[in-house]
Coordinates of C-alpha atoms in Angstrom, one line a residue:
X1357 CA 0.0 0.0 0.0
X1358 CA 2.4 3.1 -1.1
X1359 CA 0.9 6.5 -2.3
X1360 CA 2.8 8.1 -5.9
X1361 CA 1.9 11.6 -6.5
X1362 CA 3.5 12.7 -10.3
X1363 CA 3.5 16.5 -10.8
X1364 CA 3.5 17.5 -14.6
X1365 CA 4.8 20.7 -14.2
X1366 CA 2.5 23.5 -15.5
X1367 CA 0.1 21.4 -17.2
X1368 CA -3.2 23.3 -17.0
X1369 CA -6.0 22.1 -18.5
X1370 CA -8.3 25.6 -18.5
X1371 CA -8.8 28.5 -17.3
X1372 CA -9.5 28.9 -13.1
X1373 CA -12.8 30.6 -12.2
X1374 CA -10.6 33.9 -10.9
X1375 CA -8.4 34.0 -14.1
X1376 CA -9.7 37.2 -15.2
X1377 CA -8.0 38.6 -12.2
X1378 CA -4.9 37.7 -13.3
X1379 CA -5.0 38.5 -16.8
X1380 CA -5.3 35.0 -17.7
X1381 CA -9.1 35.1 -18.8
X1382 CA -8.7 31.5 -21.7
X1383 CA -5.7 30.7 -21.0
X1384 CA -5.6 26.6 -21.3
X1385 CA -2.3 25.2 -22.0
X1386 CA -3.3 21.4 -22.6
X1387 CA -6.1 22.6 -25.1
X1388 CA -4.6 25.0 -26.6
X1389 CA -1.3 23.2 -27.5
X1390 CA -4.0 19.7 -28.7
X1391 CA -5.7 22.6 -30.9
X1392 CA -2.2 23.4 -32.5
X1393 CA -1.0 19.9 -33.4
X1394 CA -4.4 19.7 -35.1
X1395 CA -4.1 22.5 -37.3
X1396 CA -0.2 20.7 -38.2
X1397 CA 1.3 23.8 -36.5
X1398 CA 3.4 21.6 -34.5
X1399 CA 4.4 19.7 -37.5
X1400 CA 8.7 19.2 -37.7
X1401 CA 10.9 16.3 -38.6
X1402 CA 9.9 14.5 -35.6
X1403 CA 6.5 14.8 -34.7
X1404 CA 3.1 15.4 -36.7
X1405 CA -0.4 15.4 -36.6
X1406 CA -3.0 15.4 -33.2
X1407 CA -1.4 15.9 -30.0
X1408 CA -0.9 11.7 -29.0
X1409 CA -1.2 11.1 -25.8
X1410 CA -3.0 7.8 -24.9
X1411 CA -2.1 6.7 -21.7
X1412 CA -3.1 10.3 -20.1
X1413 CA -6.4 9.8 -22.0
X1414 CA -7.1 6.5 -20.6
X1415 CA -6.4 8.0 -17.5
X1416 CA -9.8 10.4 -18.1
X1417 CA -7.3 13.5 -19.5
X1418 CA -9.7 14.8 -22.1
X1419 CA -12.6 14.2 -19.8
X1420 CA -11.1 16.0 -17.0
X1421 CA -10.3 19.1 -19.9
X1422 CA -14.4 18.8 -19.9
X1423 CA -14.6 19.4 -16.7
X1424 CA -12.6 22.2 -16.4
X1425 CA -13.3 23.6 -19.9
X1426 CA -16.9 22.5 -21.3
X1427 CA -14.8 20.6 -23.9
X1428 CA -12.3 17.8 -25.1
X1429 CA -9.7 19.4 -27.1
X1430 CA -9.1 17.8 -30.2
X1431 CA -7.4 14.1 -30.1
X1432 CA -8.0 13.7 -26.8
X1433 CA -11.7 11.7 -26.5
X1434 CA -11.6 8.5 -24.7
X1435 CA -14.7 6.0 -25.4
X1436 CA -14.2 5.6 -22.1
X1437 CA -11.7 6.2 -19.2
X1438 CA -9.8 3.7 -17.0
X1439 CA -9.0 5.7 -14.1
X1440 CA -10.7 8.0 -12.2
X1441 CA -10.4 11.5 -13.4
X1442 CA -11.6 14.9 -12.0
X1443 CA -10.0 18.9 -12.0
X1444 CA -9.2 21.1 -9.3
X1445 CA -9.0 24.7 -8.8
X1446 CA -5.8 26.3 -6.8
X1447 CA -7.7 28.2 -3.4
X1448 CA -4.0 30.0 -3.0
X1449 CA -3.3 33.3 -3.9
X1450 CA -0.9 33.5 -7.2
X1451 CA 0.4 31.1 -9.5
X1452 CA 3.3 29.9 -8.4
X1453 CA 5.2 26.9 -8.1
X1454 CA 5.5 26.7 -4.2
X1455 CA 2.1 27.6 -3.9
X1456 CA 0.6 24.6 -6.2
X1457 CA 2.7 22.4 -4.5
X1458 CA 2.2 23.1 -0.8
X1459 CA -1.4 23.0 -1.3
X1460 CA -0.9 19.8 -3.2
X1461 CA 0.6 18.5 -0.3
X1462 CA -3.1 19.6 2.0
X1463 CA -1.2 23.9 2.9
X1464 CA -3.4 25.7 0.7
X1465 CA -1.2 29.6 0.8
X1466 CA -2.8 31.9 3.7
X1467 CA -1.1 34.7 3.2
X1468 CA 0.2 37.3 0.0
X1469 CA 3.6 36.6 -0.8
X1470 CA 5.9 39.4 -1.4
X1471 CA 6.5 40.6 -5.2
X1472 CA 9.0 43.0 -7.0
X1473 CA 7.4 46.4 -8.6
X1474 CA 8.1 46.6 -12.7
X1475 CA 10.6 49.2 -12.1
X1476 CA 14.2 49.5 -13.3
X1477 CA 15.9 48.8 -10.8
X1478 CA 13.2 46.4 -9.0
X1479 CA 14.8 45.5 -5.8
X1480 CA 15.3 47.8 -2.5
X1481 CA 18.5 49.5 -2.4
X1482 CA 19.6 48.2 0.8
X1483 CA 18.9 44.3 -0.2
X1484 CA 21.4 45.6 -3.3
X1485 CA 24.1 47.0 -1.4
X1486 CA 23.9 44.6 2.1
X1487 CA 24.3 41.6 -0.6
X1488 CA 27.2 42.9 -2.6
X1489 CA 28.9 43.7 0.7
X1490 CA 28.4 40.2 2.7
X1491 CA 28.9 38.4 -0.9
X1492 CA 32.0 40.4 -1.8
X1493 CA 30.3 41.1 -5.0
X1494 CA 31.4 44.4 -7.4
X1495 CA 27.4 44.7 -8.3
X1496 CA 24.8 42.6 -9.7
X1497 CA 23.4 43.1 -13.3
X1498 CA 20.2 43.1 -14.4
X1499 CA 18.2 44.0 -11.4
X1500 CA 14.7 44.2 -13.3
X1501 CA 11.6 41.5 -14.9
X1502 CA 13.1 39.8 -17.4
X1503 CA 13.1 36.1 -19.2
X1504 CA 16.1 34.0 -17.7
X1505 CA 16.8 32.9 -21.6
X1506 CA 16.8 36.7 -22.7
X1507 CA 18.2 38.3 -19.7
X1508 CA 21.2 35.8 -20.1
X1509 CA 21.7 36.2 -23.8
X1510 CA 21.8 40.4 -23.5
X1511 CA 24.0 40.0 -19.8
X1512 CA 26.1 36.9 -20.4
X1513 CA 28.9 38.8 -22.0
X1514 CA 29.0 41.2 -19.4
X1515 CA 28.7 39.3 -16.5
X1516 CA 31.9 37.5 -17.4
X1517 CA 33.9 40.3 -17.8
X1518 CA 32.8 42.6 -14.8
X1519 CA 31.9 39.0 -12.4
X1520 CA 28.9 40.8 -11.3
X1521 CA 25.6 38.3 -11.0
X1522 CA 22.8 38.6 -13.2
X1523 CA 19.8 39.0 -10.8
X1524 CA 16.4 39.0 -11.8
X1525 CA 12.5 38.4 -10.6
X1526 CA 9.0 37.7 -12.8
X1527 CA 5.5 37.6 -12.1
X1528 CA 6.3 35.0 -9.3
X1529 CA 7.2 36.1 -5.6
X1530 CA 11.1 35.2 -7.0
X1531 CA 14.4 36.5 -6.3
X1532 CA 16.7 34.6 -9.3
X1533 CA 20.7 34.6 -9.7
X1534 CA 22.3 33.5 -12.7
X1535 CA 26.1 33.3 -13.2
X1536 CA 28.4 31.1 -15.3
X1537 CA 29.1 27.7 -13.3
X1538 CA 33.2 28.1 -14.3
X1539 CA 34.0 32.2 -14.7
X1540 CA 31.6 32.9 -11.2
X1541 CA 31.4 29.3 -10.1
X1542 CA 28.8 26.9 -9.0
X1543 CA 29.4 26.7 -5.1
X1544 CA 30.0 30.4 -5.3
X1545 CA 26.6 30.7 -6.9
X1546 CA 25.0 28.7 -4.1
X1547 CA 27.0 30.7 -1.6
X1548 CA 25.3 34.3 -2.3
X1549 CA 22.1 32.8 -3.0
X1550 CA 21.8 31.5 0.6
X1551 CA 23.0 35.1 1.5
X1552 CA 19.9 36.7 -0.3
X1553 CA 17.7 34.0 1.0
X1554 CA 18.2 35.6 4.5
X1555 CA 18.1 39.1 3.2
X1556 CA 14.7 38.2 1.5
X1557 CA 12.9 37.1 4.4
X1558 CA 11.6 40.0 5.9
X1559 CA 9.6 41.1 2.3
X1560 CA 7.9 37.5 2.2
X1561 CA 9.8 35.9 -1.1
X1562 CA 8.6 33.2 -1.8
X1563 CA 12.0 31.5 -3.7
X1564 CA 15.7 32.6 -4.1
X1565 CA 16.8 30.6 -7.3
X1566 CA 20.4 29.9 -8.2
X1567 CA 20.1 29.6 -12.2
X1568 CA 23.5 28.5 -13.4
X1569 CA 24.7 28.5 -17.4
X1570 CA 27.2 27.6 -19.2
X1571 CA 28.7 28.7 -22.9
X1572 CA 30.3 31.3 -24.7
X1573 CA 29.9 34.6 -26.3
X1574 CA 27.9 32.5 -29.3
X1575 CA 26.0 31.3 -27.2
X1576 CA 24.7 30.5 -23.3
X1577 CA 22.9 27.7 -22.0
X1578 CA 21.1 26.9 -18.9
X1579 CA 22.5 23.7 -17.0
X1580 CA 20.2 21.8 -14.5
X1581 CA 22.3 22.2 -11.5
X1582 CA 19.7 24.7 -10.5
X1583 CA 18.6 25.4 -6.6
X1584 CA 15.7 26.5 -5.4
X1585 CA 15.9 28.2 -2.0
X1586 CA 12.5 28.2 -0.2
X1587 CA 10.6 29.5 2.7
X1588 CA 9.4 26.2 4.6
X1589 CA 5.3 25.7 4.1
X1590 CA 3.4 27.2 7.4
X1591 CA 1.6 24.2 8.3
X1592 CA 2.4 20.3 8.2
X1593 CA 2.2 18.5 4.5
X1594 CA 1.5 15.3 3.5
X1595 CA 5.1 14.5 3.4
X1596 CA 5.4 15.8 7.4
X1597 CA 2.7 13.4 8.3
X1598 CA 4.3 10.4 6.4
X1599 CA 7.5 11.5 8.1
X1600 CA 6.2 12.0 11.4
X1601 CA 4.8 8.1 11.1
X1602 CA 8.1 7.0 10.2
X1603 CA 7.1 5.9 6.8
X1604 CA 9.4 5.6 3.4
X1605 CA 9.7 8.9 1.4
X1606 CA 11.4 9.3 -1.8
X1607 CA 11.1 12.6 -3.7
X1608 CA 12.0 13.4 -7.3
X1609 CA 13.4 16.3 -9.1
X1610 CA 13.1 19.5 -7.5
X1611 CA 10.7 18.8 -4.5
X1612 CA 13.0 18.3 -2.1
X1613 CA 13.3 22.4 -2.7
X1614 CA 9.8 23.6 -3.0
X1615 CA 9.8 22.1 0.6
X1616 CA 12.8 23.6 2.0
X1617 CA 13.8 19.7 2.1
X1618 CA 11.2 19.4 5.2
X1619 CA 9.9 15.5 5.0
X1620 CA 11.1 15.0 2.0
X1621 CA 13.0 12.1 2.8
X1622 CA 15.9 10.8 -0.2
X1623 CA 15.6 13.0 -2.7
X1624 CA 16.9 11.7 -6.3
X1625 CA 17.8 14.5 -8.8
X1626 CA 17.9 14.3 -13.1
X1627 CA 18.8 16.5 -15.7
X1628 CA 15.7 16.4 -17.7
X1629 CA 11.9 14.8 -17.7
X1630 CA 13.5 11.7 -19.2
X1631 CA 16.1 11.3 -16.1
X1632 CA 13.2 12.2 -13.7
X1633 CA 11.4 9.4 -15.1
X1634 CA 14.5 6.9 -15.1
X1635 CA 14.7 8.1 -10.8
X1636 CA 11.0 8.0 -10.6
X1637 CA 10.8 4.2 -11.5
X1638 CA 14.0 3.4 -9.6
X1639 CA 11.9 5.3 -6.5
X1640 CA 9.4 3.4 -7.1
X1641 CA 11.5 -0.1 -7.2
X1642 CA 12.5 0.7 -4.1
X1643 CA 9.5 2.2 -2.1
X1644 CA 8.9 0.5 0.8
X1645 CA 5.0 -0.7 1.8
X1646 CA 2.9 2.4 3.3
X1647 CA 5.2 4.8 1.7
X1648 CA 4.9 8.3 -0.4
X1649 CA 7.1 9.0 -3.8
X1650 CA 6.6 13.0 -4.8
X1651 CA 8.2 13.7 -8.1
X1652 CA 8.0 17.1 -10.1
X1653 CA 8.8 16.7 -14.0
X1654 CA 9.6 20.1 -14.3
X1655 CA 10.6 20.2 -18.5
X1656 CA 6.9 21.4 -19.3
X1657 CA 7.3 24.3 -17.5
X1658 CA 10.7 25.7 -17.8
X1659 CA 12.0 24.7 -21.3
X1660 CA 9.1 25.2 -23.2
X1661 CA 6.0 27.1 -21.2
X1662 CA 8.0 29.7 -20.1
X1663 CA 9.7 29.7 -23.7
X1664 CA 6.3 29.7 -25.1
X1665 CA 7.5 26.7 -27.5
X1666 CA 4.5 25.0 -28.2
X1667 CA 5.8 22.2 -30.3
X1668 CA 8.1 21.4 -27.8
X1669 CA 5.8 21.4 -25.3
X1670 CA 3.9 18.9 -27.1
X1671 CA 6.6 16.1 -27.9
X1672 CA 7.9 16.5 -24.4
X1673 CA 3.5 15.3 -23.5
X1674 CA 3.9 12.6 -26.0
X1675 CA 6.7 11.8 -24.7
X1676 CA 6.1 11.9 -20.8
X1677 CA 3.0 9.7 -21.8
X1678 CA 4.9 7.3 -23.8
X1679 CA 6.9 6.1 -20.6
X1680 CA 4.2 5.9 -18.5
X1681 CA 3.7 2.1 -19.3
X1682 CA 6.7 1.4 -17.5
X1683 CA 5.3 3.0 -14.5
X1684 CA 2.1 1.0 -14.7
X1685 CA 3.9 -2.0 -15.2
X1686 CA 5.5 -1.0 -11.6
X1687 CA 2.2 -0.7 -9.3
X1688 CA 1.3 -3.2 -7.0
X1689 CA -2.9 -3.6 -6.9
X1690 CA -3.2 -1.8 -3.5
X1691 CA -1.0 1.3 -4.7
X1692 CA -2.3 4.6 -5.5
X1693 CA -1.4 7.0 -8.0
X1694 CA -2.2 10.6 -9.0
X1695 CA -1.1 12.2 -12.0
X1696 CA -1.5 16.1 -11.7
X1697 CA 0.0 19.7 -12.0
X1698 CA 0.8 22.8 -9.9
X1699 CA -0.5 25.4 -12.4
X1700 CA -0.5 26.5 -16.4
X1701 CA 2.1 28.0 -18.8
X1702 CA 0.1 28.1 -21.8
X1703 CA 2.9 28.4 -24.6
X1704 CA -0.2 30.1 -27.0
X1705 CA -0.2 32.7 -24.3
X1706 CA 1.3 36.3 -24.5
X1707 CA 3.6 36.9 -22.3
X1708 CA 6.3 34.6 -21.0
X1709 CA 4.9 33.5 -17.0
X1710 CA 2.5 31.2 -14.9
X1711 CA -1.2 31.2 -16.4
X1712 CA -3.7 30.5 -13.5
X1713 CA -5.6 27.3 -14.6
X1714 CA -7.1 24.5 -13.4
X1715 CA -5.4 21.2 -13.2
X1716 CA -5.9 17.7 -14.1
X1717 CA -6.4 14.9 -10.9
X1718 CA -6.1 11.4 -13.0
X1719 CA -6.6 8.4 -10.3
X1720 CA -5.5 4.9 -10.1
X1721 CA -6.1 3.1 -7.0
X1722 CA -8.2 3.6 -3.9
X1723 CA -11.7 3.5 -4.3
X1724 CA -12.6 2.7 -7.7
X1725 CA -16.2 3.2 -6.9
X1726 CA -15.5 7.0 -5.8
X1727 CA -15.6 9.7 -8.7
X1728 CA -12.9 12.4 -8.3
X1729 CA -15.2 15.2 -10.1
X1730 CA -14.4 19.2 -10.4
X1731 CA -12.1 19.4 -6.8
X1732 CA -12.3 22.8 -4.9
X1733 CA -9.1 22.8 -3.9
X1734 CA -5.7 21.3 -5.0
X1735 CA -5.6 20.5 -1.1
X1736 CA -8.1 17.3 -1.6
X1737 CA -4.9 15.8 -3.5
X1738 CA -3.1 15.7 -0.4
X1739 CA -6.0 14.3 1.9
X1740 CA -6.8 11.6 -0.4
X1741 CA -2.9 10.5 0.0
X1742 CA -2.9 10.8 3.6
X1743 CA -6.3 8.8 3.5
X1744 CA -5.4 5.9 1.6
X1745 CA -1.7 6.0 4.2
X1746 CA -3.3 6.4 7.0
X1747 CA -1.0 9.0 8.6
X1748 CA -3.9 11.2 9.7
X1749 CA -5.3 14.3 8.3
X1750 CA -3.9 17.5 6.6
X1751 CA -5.0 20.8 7.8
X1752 CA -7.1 21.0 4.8
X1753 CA -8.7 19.2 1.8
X1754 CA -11.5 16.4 1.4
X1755 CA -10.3 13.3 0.1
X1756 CA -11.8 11.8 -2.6

C-alpha cells in the first residue's frame, strides 16, 4: 500500500474561475497546444499530426479538460476512461510553483507573498548594497523582470567580464541569480544565494533561485544544477505526516526544494523529464510498503512554457506519456497513484509566466467506486494520500 503523487509541471487544463483577475481570462495550455497539433502547427521532422497522448487519455485527461473547460480538445476523446479523473481549482493566492505544490501536499497559501514592482531597478537599495557587501560582489546586473533565456543572452557577456551576477524576478514572488558555473562558479553561486535568502525574508519571497549557465559569447545555456531556495510551508504536508509516522519517502526532481527539504526524505535528482522518469521508476522499485514518492517533471514548465515553444511542449506530453507504461507496469494492486499539475504555462499565451488554470487529478487506486469530479481545492490531492496511508489528516482538503 504506497501513495505516488507525479506532478507535470504547468500542465493546466483551462482556465480557473478567478483567471480574469490575473489577466489569464482563456488561457488553457493542454487545449490550446491539442488545438495546435491539429491544425499541423506543431508539425517538424519528428513529430506530426493530433497531439498523441493515450495513456493520459485512458487515465480520463480529455474528460477532466471537460470538466474544467466545457470541452475535449481535439485528439484527446476517450470511449471511455480507465481511471478515475476529476479537476481542481488552486484556493492560494498567485500562480506559483510553491504555492501549487504546498497545497498539493493539504497547505493551501494563507497569506500574500511578497513581489517586486516593474521598475528598473526592481529591488530595495539596501537588499542591493547589504548583498554585494556580505557576498563580496562588485554589483549585480540586471536587477529588473526579465526572461532568464533573454536576460542571459543580453548579460552573459558582461557578466563575465565585470563578475557581477545577473539577478532577476518575474510575475512570481522570485528573487533569481544567474552566473556562469566556471567564470563565477557553481558553489560560489549557491554561496550568495543562501546570503539573499536571509536578506529576503523580511519582504515575504517566496524562492531565491540559483540559475547557473554555461557557454560562450555564441551562445549560453542553462545547465540543470539549479537550486531552489524556499521559505518552509506554514503548516504540516502530506510529506510531514508520512514522516512523522516513520514511513518511506522518496522525492523526485526539484521537490526536495519547494519544501525547504522538510519531510522530504531521499531526494533523487535528473537532468531532464527523461532522467526524472528513469529516478521516478527506480523510486518506485525501491518504495517501501505504506510509503509516499513525490516527483515534479519540471521540463513542461521551464524549457518550453516559459519559452512559449508549443511544439516542444507537445513532444515533451507525447513523450512523458509514452513512458508511462513502465510506470504501470511498476504498481502493486493496493497502490495509489495521482497524475496532476501545480499550475498552467500556456505556450499560445502572450507573455512569458505562470497562467492560472485549473489542473488535471487522473486516479489509479483507492476506491474505484469514488468519482474524483471538479475538486475545490488542490488541497483534496493531499488528503486523499494521507487517506489511503493512513497518517492522519492534513490541515485541509476532502479526500476523494
Amino acid at each position: 500500500m504506497r501513495a505516488i503523487i507525479l506532478v507535470m509541471d504547468s500542465v493546466g487544463i483551462g482556465s480557473a474561475p478567478d483567471a480574469s483577475l490575473y489577466d489569464d481570462l482563456g488561457a488553457e495550455t493542454i487545449g490550446h497546444i491539442a488545438e495546435a497539433c491539429a491544425r499541423g502547427q506543431c508539425d517538424n521532422a519528428t513529430r506530426e499530426g493530433p497531439l498523441l497522448v493515450p495513456n493520459l487519455v485512458r487515465l480520463g485527461l480529455g474528460e477532466a479538460c471537460r470538466l474544467a473547460s466545457g470541452q475535449v480538445p481535439p485528439g484527446l476523446d476517450a470511449p471511455e476512461a480507465e481511471g478515475r479523473f476529476g479537476c481542481a481549482v488552486e484556493v492560494s493566492k498567485g500562480k506559483d510553483t510553491p504555492s501549487g505544490h504546498w497545497e498539493l501536499a493539504g497547505v493551501p497559501v494563507p497569506f500574500e507573498w511578497g513581489y517586486f514592482p516593474r521598475t528598473i531597478p526592481c529591488f530595495p537599495e539596501d537588499v542591493v548594497k547589504r548583498l554585494c557587501e556580505r557576498a563580496a560582489l562588485p554589483g549585480i546586473l540586471g536587477n529588473c523582470h526579465a526572461s532568464g533565456t533573454e536576460i542571459i543572452a543580453r548579460l552573459g557577456d558582461e557578466h563575465v567580464r565585470s563578475g557581477k551576477p545577473i539577478c532577476y524576478t518575474s510575475a512570481d514572488s522570485v528573487f533569481q541569480i544567474a552566473a556562469h558555473e566556471d567564470e563565477f562558479g557553481l558553489k560560489r553561486l549557491y554561496a550568495v544565494s543562501e546570503i539573499a535568502r536571509e536578506l529576503l525574508d523580511p519582504f515575504n519571497i517566496g524562492r531565491v533561485i540559483a540559475r547557473p549557465f554555461r557557454g560562450s559569447h555564441s551562445g549560453y545555456v542553462r545547465t540543470h544544477n539549479r537550486r531552489d531556495y524556499s521559505v518552509p510551508p506554514p503548516d504540516q504536508t502530506i510529506l510531514d505526516l508520512a514522516t512523522a509516522a516513520g514511513r518511506d519517502i522518496v522525492t523526485i526532481g526539484k521537490i526536495g526544494d519547494i519544501f525547504a527539504h522538510r519531510g522530504t526524505g531521499r531526494n533523487l535528482k535528473g537532468d531532464g523529464n527523461d532522467a526524472l522518469f528513469d529516478r521516478t521508476l527506480e523510486g518506485i522499485e525501491a518504495l517501501s510498503d505504506g510509503g509516499l514518492l513525490f516527483a515534479n517533471f519540471t521540463d513542461f514548465d521551464s524549457i518550453y512554457g516559459h519559452r512559449r515553444d508549443v511544439t516542444g511542449y507537445a513532444t515533451a506530453l507525447e513523450a512523458f506519456d509514452g513512458r508511462l507504461p513502465e510506470l504501470f507496469l511498476r504498481l502493486r494492486s493496493d497502490d495509489f497513484l495521482i497524475i496532476t499539475a501545480d499550475h498552467g504555462c500556456d505556450p499560445t499565451w502572450k507573455g512569458t509566466d505562470h497562467t492560472r488554470e485549473q489542473v488535471p487529478v487522473l486516479v489509479l487506486g483507492g476506491d474505484r467506486l469514488r468519482e474524483v469530479g471538479a475538486r475545490l481545492s488542490f488541497s483534496d490531492v493531499g488528503a486523499s494520500i494521507a487517506a489511503h496511508l493512513k497518517v492522519g489528516q492534513v490541515p485541509n482538503g476532502r479526500a476523494f
